[in-house]
PDB file of C-alpha atoms in Angstrom:
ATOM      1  CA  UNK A   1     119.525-162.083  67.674  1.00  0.00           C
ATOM      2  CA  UNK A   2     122.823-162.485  65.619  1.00  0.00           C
ATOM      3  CA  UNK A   3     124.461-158.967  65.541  1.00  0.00           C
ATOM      4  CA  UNK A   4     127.755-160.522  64.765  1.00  0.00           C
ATOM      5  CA  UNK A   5     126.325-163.022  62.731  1.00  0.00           C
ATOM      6  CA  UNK A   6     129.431-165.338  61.375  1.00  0.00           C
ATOM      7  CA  UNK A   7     132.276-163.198  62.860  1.00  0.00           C
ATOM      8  CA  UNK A   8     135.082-164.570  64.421  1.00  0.00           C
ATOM      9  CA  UNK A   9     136.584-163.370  67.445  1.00  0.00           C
ATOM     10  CA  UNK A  10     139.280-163.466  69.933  1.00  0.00           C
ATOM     11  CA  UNK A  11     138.649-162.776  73.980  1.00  0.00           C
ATOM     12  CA  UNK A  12     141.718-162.415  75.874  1.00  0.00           C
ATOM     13  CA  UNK A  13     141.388-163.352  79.290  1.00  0.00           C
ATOM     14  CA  UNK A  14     138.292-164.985  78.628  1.00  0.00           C
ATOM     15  CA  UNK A  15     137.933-167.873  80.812  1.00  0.00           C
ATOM     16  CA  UNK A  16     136.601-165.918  84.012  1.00  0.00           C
ATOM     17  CA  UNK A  17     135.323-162.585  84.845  1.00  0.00           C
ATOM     18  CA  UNK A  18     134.052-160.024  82.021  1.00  0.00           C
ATOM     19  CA  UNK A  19     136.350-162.312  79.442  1.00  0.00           C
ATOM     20  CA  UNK A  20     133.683-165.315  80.028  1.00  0.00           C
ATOM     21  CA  UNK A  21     130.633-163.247  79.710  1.00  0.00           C
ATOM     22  CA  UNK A  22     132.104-161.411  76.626  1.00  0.00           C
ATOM     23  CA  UNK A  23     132.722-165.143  75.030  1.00  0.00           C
ATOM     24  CA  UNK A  24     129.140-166.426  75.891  1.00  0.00           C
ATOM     25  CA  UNK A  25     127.467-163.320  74.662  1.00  0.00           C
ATOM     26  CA  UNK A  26     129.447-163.287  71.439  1.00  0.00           C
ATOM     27  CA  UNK A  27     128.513-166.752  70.595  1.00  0.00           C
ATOM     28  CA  UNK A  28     124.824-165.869  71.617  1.00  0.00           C
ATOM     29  CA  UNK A  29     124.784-163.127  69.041  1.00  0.00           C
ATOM     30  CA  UNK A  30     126.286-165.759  66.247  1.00  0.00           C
ATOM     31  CA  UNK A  31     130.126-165.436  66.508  1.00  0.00           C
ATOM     32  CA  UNK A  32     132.742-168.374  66.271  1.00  0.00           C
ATOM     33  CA  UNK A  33     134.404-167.184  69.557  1.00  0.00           C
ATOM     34  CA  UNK A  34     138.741-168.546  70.375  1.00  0.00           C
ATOM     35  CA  UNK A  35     138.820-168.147  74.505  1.00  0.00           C
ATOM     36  CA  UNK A  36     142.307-167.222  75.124  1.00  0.00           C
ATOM     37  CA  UNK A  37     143.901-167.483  78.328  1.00  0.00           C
ATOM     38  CA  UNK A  38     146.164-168.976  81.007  1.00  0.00           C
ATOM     39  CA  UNK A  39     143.445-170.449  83.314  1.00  0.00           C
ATOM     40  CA  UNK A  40     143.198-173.840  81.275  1.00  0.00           C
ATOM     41  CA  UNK A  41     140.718-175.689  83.385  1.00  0.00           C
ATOM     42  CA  UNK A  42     138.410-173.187  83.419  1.00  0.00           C
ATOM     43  CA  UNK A  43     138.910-172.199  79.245  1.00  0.00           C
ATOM     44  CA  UNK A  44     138.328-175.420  78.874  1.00  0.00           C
ATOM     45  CA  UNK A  45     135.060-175.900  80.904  1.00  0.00           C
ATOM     46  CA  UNK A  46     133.752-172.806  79.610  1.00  0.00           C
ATOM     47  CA  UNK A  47     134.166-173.620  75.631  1.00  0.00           C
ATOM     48  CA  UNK A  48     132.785-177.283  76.228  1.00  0.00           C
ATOM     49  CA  UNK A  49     129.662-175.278  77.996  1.00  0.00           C
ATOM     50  CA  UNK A  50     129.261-173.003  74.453  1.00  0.00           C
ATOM     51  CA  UNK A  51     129.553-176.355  72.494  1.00  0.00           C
ATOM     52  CA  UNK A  52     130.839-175.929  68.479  1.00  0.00           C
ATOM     53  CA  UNK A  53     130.719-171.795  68.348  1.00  0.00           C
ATOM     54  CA  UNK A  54     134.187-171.625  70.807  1.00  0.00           C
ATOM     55  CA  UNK A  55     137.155-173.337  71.356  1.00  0.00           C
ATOM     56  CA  UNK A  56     140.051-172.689  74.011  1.00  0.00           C
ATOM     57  CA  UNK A  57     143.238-171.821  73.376  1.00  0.00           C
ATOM     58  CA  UNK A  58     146.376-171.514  76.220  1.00  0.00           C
ATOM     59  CA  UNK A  59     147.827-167.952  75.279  1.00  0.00           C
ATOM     60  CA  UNK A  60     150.102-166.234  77.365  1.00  0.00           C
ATOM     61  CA  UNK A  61     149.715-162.003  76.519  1.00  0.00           C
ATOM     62  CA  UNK A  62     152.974-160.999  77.045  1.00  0.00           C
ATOM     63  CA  UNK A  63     154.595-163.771  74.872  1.00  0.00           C
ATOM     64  CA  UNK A  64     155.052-162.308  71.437  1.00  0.00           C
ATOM     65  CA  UNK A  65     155.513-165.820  69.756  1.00  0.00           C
ATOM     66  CA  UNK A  66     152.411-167.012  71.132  1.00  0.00           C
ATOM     67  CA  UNK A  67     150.539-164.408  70.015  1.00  0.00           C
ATOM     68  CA  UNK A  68     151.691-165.050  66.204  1.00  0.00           C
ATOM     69  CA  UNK A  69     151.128-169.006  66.930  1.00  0.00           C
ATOM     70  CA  UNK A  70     147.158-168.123  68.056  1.00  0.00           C
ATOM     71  CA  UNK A  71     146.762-165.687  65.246  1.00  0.00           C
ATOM     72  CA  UNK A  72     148.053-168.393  62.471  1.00  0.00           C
ATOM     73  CA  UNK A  73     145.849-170.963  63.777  1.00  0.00           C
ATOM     74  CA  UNK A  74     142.952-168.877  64.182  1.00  0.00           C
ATOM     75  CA  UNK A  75     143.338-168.203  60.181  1.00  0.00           C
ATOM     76  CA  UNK A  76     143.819-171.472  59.588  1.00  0.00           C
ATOM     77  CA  UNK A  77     141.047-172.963  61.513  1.00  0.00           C
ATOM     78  CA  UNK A  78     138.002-170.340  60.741  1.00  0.00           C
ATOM     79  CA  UNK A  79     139.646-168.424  57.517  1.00  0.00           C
ATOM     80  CA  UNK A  80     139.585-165.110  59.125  1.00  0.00           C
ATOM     81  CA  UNK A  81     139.939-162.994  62.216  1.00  0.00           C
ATOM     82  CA  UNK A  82     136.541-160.134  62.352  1.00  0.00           C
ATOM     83  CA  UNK A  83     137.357-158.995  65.937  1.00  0.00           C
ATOM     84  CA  UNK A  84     139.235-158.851  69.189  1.00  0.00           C
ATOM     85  CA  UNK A  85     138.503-158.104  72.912  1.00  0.00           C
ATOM     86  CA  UNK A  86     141.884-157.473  74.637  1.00  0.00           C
ATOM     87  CA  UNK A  87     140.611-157.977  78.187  1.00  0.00           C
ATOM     88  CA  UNK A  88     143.231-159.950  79.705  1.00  0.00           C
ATOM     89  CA  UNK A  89     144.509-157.658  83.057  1.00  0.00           C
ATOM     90  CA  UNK A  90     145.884-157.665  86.436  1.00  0.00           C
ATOM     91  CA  UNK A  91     145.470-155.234  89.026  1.00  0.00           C
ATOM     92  CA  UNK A  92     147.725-154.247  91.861  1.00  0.00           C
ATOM     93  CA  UNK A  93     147.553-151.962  94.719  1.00  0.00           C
ATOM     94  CA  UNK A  94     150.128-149.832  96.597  1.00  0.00           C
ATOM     95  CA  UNK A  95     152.331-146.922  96.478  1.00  0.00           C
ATOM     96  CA  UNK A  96     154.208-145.775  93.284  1.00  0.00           C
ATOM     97  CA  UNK A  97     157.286-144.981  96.187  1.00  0.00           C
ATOM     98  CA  UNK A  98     157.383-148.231  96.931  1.00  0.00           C
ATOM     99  CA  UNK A  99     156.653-150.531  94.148  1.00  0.00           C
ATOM    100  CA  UNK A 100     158.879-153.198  93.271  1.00  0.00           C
ATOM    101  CA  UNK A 101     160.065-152.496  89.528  1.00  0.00           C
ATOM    102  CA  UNK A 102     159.064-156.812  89.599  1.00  0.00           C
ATOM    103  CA  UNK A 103     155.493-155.695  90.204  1.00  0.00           C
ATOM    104  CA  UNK A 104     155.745-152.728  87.327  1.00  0.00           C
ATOM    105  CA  UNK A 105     157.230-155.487  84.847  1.00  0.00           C
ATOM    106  CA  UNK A 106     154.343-157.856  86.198  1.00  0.00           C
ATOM    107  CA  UNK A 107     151.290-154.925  85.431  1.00  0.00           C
ATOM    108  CA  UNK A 108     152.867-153.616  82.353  1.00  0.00           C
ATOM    109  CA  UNK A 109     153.707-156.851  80.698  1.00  0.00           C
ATOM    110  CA  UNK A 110     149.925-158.295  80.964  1.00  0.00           C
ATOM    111  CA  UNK A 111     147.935-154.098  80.756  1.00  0.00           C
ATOM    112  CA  UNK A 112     150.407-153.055  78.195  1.00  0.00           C
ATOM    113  CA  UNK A 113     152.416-155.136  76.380  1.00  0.00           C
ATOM    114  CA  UNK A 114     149.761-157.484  75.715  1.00  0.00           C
ATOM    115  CA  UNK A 115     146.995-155.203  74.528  1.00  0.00           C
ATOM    116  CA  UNK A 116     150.123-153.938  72.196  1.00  0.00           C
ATOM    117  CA  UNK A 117     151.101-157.554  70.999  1.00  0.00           C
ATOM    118  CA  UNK A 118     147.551-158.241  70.473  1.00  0.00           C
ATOM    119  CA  UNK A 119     146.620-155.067  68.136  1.00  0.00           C
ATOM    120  CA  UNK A 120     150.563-155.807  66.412  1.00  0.00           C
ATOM    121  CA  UNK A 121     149.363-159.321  65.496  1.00  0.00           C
ATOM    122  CA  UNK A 122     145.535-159.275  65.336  1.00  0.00           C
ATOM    123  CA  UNK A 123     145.924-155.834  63.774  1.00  0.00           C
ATOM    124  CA  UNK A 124     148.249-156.581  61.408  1.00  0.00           C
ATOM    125  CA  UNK A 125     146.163-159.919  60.003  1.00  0.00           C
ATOM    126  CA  UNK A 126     142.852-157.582  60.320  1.00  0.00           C
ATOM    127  CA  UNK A 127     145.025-154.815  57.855  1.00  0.00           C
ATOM    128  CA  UNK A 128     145.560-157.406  55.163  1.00  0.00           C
ATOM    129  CA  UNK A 129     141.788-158.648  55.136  1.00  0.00           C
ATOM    130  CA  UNK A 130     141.084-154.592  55.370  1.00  0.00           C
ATOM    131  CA  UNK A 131     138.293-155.039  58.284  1.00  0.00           C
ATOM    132  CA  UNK A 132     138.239-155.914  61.700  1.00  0.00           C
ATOM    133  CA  UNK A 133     137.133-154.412  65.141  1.00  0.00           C
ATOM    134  CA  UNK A 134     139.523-154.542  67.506  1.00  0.00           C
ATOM    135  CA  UNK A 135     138.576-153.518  71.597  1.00  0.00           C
ATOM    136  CA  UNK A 136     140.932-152.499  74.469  1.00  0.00           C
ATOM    137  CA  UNK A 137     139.421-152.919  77.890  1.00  0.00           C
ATOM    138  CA  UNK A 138     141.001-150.619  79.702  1.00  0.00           C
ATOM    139  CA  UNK A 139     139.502-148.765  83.187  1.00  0.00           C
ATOM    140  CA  UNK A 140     138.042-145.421  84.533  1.00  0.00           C
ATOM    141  CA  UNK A 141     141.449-145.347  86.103  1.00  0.00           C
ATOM    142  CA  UNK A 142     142.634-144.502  82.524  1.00  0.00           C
ATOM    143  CA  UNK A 143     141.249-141.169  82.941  1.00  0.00           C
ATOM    144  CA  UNK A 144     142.292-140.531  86.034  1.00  0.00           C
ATOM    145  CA  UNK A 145     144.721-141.153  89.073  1.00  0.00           C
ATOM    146  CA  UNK A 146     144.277-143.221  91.860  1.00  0.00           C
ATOM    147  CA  UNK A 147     146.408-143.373  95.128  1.00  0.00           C
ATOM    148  CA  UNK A 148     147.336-146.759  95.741  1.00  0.00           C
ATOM    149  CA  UNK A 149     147.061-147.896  92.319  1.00  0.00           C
ATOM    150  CA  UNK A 150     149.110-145.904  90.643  1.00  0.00           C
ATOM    151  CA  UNK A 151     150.888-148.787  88.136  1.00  0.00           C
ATOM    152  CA  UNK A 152     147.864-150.322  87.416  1.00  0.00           C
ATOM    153  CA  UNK A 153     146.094-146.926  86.428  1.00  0.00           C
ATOM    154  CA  UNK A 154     149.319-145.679  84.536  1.00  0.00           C
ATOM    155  CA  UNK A 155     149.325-149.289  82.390  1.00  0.00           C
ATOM    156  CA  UNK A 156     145.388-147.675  81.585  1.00  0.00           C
ATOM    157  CA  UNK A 157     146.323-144.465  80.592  1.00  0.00           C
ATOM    158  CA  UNK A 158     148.743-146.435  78.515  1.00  0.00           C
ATOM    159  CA  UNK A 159     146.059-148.239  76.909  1.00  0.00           C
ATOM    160  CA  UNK A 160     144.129-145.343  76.072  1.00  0.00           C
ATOM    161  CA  UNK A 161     147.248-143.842  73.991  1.00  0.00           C
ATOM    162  CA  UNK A 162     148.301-147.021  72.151  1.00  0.00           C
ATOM    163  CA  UNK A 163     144.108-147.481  71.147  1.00  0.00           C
ATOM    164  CA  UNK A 164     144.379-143.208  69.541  1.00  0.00           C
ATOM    165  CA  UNK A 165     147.695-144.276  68.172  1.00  0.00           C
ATOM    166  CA  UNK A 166     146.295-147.671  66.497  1.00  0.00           C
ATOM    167  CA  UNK A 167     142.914-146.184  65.310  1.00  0.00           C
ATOM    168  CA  UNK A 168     144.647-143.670  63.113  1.00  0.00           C
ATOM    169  CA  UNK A 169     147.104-146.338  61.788  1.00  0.00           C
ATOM    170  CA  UNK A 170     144.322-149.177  60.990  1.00  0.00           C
ATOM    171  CA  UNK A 171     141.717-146.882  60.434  1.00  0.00           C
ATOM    172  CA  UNK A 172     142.968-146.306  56.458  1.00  0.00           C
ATOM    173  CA  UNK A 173     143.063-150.179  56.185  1.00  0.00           C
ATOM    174  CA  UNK A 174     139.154-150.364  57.598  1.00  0.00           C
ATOM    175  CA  UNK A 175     140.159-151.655  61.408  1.00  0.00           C
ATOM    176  CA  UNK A 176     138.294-149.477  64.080  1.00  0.00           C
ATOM    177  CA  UNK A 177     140.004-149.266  67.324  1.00  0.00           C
ATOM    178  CA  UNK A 178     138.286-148.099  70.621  1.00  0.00           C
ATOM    179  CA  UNK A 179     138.724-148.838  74.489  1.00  0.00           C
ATOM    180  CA  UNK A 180     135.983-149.628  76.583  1.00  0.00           C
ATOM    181  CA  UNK A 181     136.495-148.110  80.568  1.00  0.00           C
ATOM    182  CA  UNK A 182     134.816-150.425  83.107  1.00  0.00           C
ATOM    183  CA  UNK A 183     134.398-148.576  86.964  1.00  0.00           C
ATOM    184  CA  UNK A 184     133.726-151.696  89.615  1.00  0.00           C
ATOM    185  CA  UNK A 185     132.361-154.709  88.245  1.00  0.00           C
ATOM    186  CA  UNK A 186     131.796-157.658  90.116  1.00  0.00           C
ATOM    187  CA  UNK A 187     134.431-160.324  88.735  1.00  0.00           C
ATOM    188  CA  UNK A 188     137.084-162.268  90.683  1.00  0.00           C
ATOM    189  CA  UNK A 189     139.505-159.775  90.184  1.00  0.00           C
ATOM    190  CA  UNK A 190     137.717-157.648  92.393  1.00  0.00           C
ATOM    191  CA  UNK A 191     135.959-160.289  94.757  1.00  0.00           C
ATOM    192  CA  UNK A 192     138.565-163.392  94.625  1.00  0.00           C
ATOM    193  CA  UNK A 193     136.870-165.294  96.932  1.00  0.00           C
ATOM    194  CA  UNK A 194     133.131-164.611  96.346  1.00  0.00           C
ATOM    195  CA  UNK A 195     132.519-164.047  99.646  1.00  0.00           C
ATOM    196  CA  UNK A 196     130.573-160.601  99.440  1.00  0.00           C
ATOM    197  CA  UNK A 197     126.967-160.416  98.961  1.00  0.00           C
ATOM    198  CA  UNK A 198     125.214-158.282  96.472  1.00  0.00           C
ATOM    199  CA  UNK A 199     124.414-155.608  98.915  1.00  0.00           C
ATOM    200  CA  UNK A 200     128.207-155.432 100.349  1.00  0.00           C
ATOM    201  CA  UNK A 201     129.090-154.911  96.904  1.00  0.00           C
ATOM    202  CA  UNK A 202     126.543-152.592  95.890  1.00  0.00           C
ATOM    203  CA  UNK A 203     127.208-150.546  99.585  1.00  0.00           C
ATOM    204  CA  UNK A 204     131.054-150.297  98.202  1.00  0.00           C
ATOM    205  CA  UNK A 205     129.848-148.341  95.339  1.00  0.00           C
ATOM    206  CA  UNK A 206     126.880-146.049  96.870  1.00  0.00           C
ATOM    207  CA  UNK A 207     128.937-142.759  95.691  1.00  0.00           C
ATOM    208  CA  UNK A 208     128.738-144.104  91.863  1.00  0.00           C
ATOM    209  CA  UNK A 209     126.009-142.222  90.894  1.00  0.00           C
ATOM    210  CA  UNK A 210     123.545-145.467  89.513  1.00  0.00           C
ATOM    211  CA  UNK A 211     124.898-146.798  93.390  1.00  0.00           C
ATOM    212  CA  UNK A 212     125.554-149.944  92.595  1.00  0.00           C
ATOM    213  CA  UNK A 213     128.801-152.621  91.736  1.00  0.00           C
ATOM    214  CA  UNK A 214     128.538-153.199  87.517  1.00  0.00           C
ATOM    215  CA  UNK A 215     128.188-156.599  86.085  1.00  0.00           C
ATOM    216  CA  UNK A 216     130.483-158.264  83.346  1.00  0.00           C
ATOM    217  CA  UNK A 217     127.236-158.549  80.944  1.00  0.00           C
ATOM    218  CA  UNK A 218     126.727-155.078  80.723  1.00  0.00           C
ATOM    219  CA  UNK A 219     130.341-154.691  80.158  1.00  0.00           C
ATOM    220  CA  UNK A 220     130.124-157.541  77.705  1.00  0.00           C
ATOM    221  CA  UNK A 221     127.741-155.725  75.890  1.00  0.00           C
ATOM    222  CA  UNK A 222     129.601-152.420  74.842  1.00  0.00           C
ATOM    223  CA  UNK A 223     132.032-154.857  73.801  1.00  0.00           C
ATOM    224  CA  UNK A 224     129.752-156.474  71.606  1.00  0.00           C
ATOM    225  CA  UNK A 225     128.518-153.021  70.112  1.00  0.00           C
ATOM    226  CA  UNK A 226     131.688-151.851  68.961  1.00  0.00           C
ATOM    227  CA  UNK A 227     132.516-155.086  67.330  1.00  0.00           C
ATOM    228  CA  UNK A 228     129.298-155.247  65.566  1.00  0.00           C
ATOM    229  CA  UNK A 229     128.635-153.427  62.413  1.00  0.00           C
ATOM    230  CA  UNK A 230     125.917-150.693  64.661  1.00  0.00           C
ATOM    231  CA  UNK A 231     129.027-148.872  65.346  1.00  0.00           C
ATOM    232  CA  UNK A 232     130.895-148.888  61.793  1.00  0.00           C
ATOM    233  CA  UNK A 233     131.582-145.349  61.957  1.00  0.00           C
ATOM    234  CA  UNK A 234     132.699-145.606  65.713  1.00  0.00           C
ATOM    235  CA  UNK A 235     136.785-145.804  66.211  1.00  0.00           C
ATOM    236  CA  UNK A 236     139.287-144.428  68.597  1.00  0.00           C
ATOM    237  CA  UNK A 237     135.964-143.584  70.798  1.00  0.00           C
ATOM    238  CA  UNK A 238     136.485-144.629  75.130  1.00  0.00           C
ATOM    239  CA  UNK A 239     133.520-145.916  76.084  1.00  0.00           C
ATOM    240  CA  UNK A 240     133.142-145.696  80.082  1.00  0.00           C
ATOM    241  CA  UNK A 241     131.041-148.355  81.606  1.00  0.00           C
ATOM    242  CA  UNK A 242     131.068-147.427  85.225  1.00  0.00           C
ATOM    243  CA  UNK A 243     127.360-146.447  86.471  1.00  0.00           C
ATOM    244  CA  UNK A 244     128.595-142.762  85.555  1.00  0.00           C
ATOM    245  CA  UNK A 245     131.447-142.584  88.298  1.00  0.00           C
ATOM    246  CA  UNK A 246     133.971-140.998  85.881  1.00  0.00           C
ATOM    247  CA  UNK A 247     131.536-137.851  86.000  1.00  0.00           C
ATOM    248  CA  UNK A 248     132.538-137.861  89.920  1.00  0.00           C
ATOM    249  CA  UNK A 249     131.028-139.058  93.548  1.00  0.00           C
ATOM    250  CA  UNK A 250     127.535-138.639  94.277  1.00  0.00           C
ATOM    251  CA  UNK A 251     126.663-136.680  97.696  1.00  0.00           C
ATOM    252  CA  UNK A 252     124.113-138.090  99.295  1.00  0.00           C
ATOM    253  CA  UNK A 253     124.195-135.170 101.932  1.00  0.00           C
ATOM    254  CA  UNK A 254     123.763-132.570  98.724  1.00  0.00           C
ATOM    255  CA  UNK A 255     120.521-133.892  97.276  1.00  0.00           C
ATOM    256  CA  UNK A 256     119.495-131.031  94.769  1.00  0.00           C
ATOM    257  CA  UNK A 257     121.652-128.579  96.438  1.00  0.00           C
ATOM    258  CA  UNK A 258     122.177-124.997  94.879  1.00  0.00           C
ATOM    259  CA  UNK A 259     125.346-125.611  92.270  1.00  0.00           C
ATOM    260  CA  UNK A 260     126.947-122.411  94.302  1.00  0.00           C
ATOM    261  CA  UNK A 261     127.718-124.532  97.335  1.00  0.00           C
ATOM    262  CA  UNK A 262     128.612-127.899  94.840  1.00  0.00           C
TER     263      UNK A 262
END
């Protein structure tokens, strides 16, 4: 299949984790894919593994300068710039009370500011070709709150409003905008060491309603639909990718109960 047949895309944060499979599907489906990332070893590795199609380049999110210095030699190398997955992200747990404003600087520079230096730069080079598809990867925790991870769902929520904001601005200049909201997924982020098995994973997430941990390919793949032309009339849209937990917990003591006693 080639669904973005010739495109050329950036993947933040796309040495590891949902980044990597995003870049490997891309270039399955016939994309020219730029990794960008911090994690050089493993940017590197991964664009030698895709051969010709991708090529790594060191980008720090939050540093405005780099960001024009990756779009300028994107243009220069491939001639044009047809989409971009912001999925670069940290997470961080603990309570809003006592959060180091270090930590909020940390979460909002990478969540925030570099989805918003991405869409300023990217977007701005997509305006003056008048196409492009750019996608925010954002969280279920940007629909909701979350004790204990209250900066890192707040930097979300964020995400969602700059991704409205940008689809009405681009949108006239033919640049679609959406956000795509992954629940649990099995990367490093959530499993550094790689030391759970499947079923520990999957037992973590038994109140999602599909009961089971997501994997970066089938987030990889809405990412892929809303760069490809199948959605050309899709922008400013959230796309949740969580096994259905932002609909709520599953019971598993309610099984078909009467909706009076839900």
């Amino acid at each position: 299949m080639a669904r973005i047949a010739d495109k050329v895309a950036i993947v933040t944060g796309g040495a590891r984790g949902m980044g990597a499979a995003t870049a490997r599907l891309f270039v399955r489906e016939g994309a020219t894919v730029v990794i960008a990332d911090m994690l050089e070893a493993e940017g590197m590795a991964l664009a030698e593994d895709l051969g010709a199609a991708a090529r790594f380049v060191r980008l720090d999110v939050t540093d405005e300068a780099a960001w024009a210095a990756l779009v300028a030699d994107t243009l220069s190398a491939h001639g044009r710039i047809d989409a971009l997955v912001a999925n670069a992200g940290v997470l961080s747990f603990g309570e809003l009370v006592g959060a180091e404003i270090a930590e909020f600087d940390r979460v909002f520079g990478v969540n925030v500011k570099g989805v918003f230096l991405g869409m300023k730069h990217v977007g701005g080079a997509m305006r003056e070709a008048g196409r492009g598809a750019i996608v925010n990867i954002a969280s279920i925790d940007g629909f909701r709150g979350a004790n204990a991870l209250g900066l890192y769902s707040a930097s979300k929520w964020a995400v969602r409003g700059m991704t409205k904001t940008a689809a009405l601005e681009l949108g006239p200049h033919g640049v679609r905008v959406n956000s795509v909201h992954p629940g649990g997924v099995h990367t490093p982020m959530v499993d550094p060491s790689s030391s759970l098995s499947q079923a520990e994973l999957d037992h973590g997430h038994r109140r999602v309603p599909l009961q089971r941990i997501g994997r970066p390919e089938e987030v990889a793949a809405a990412s892929l639909f809303l760069c490809s032309d199948d959605a050309s009339y899709i922008s400013a849209a959230e796309l949740a990718v969580d096994g259905g937990w932002a609909a709520g917990y599953y019971h598993e003591n309610l099984p078909g109960a009467p909706l009076s006693i839900l």
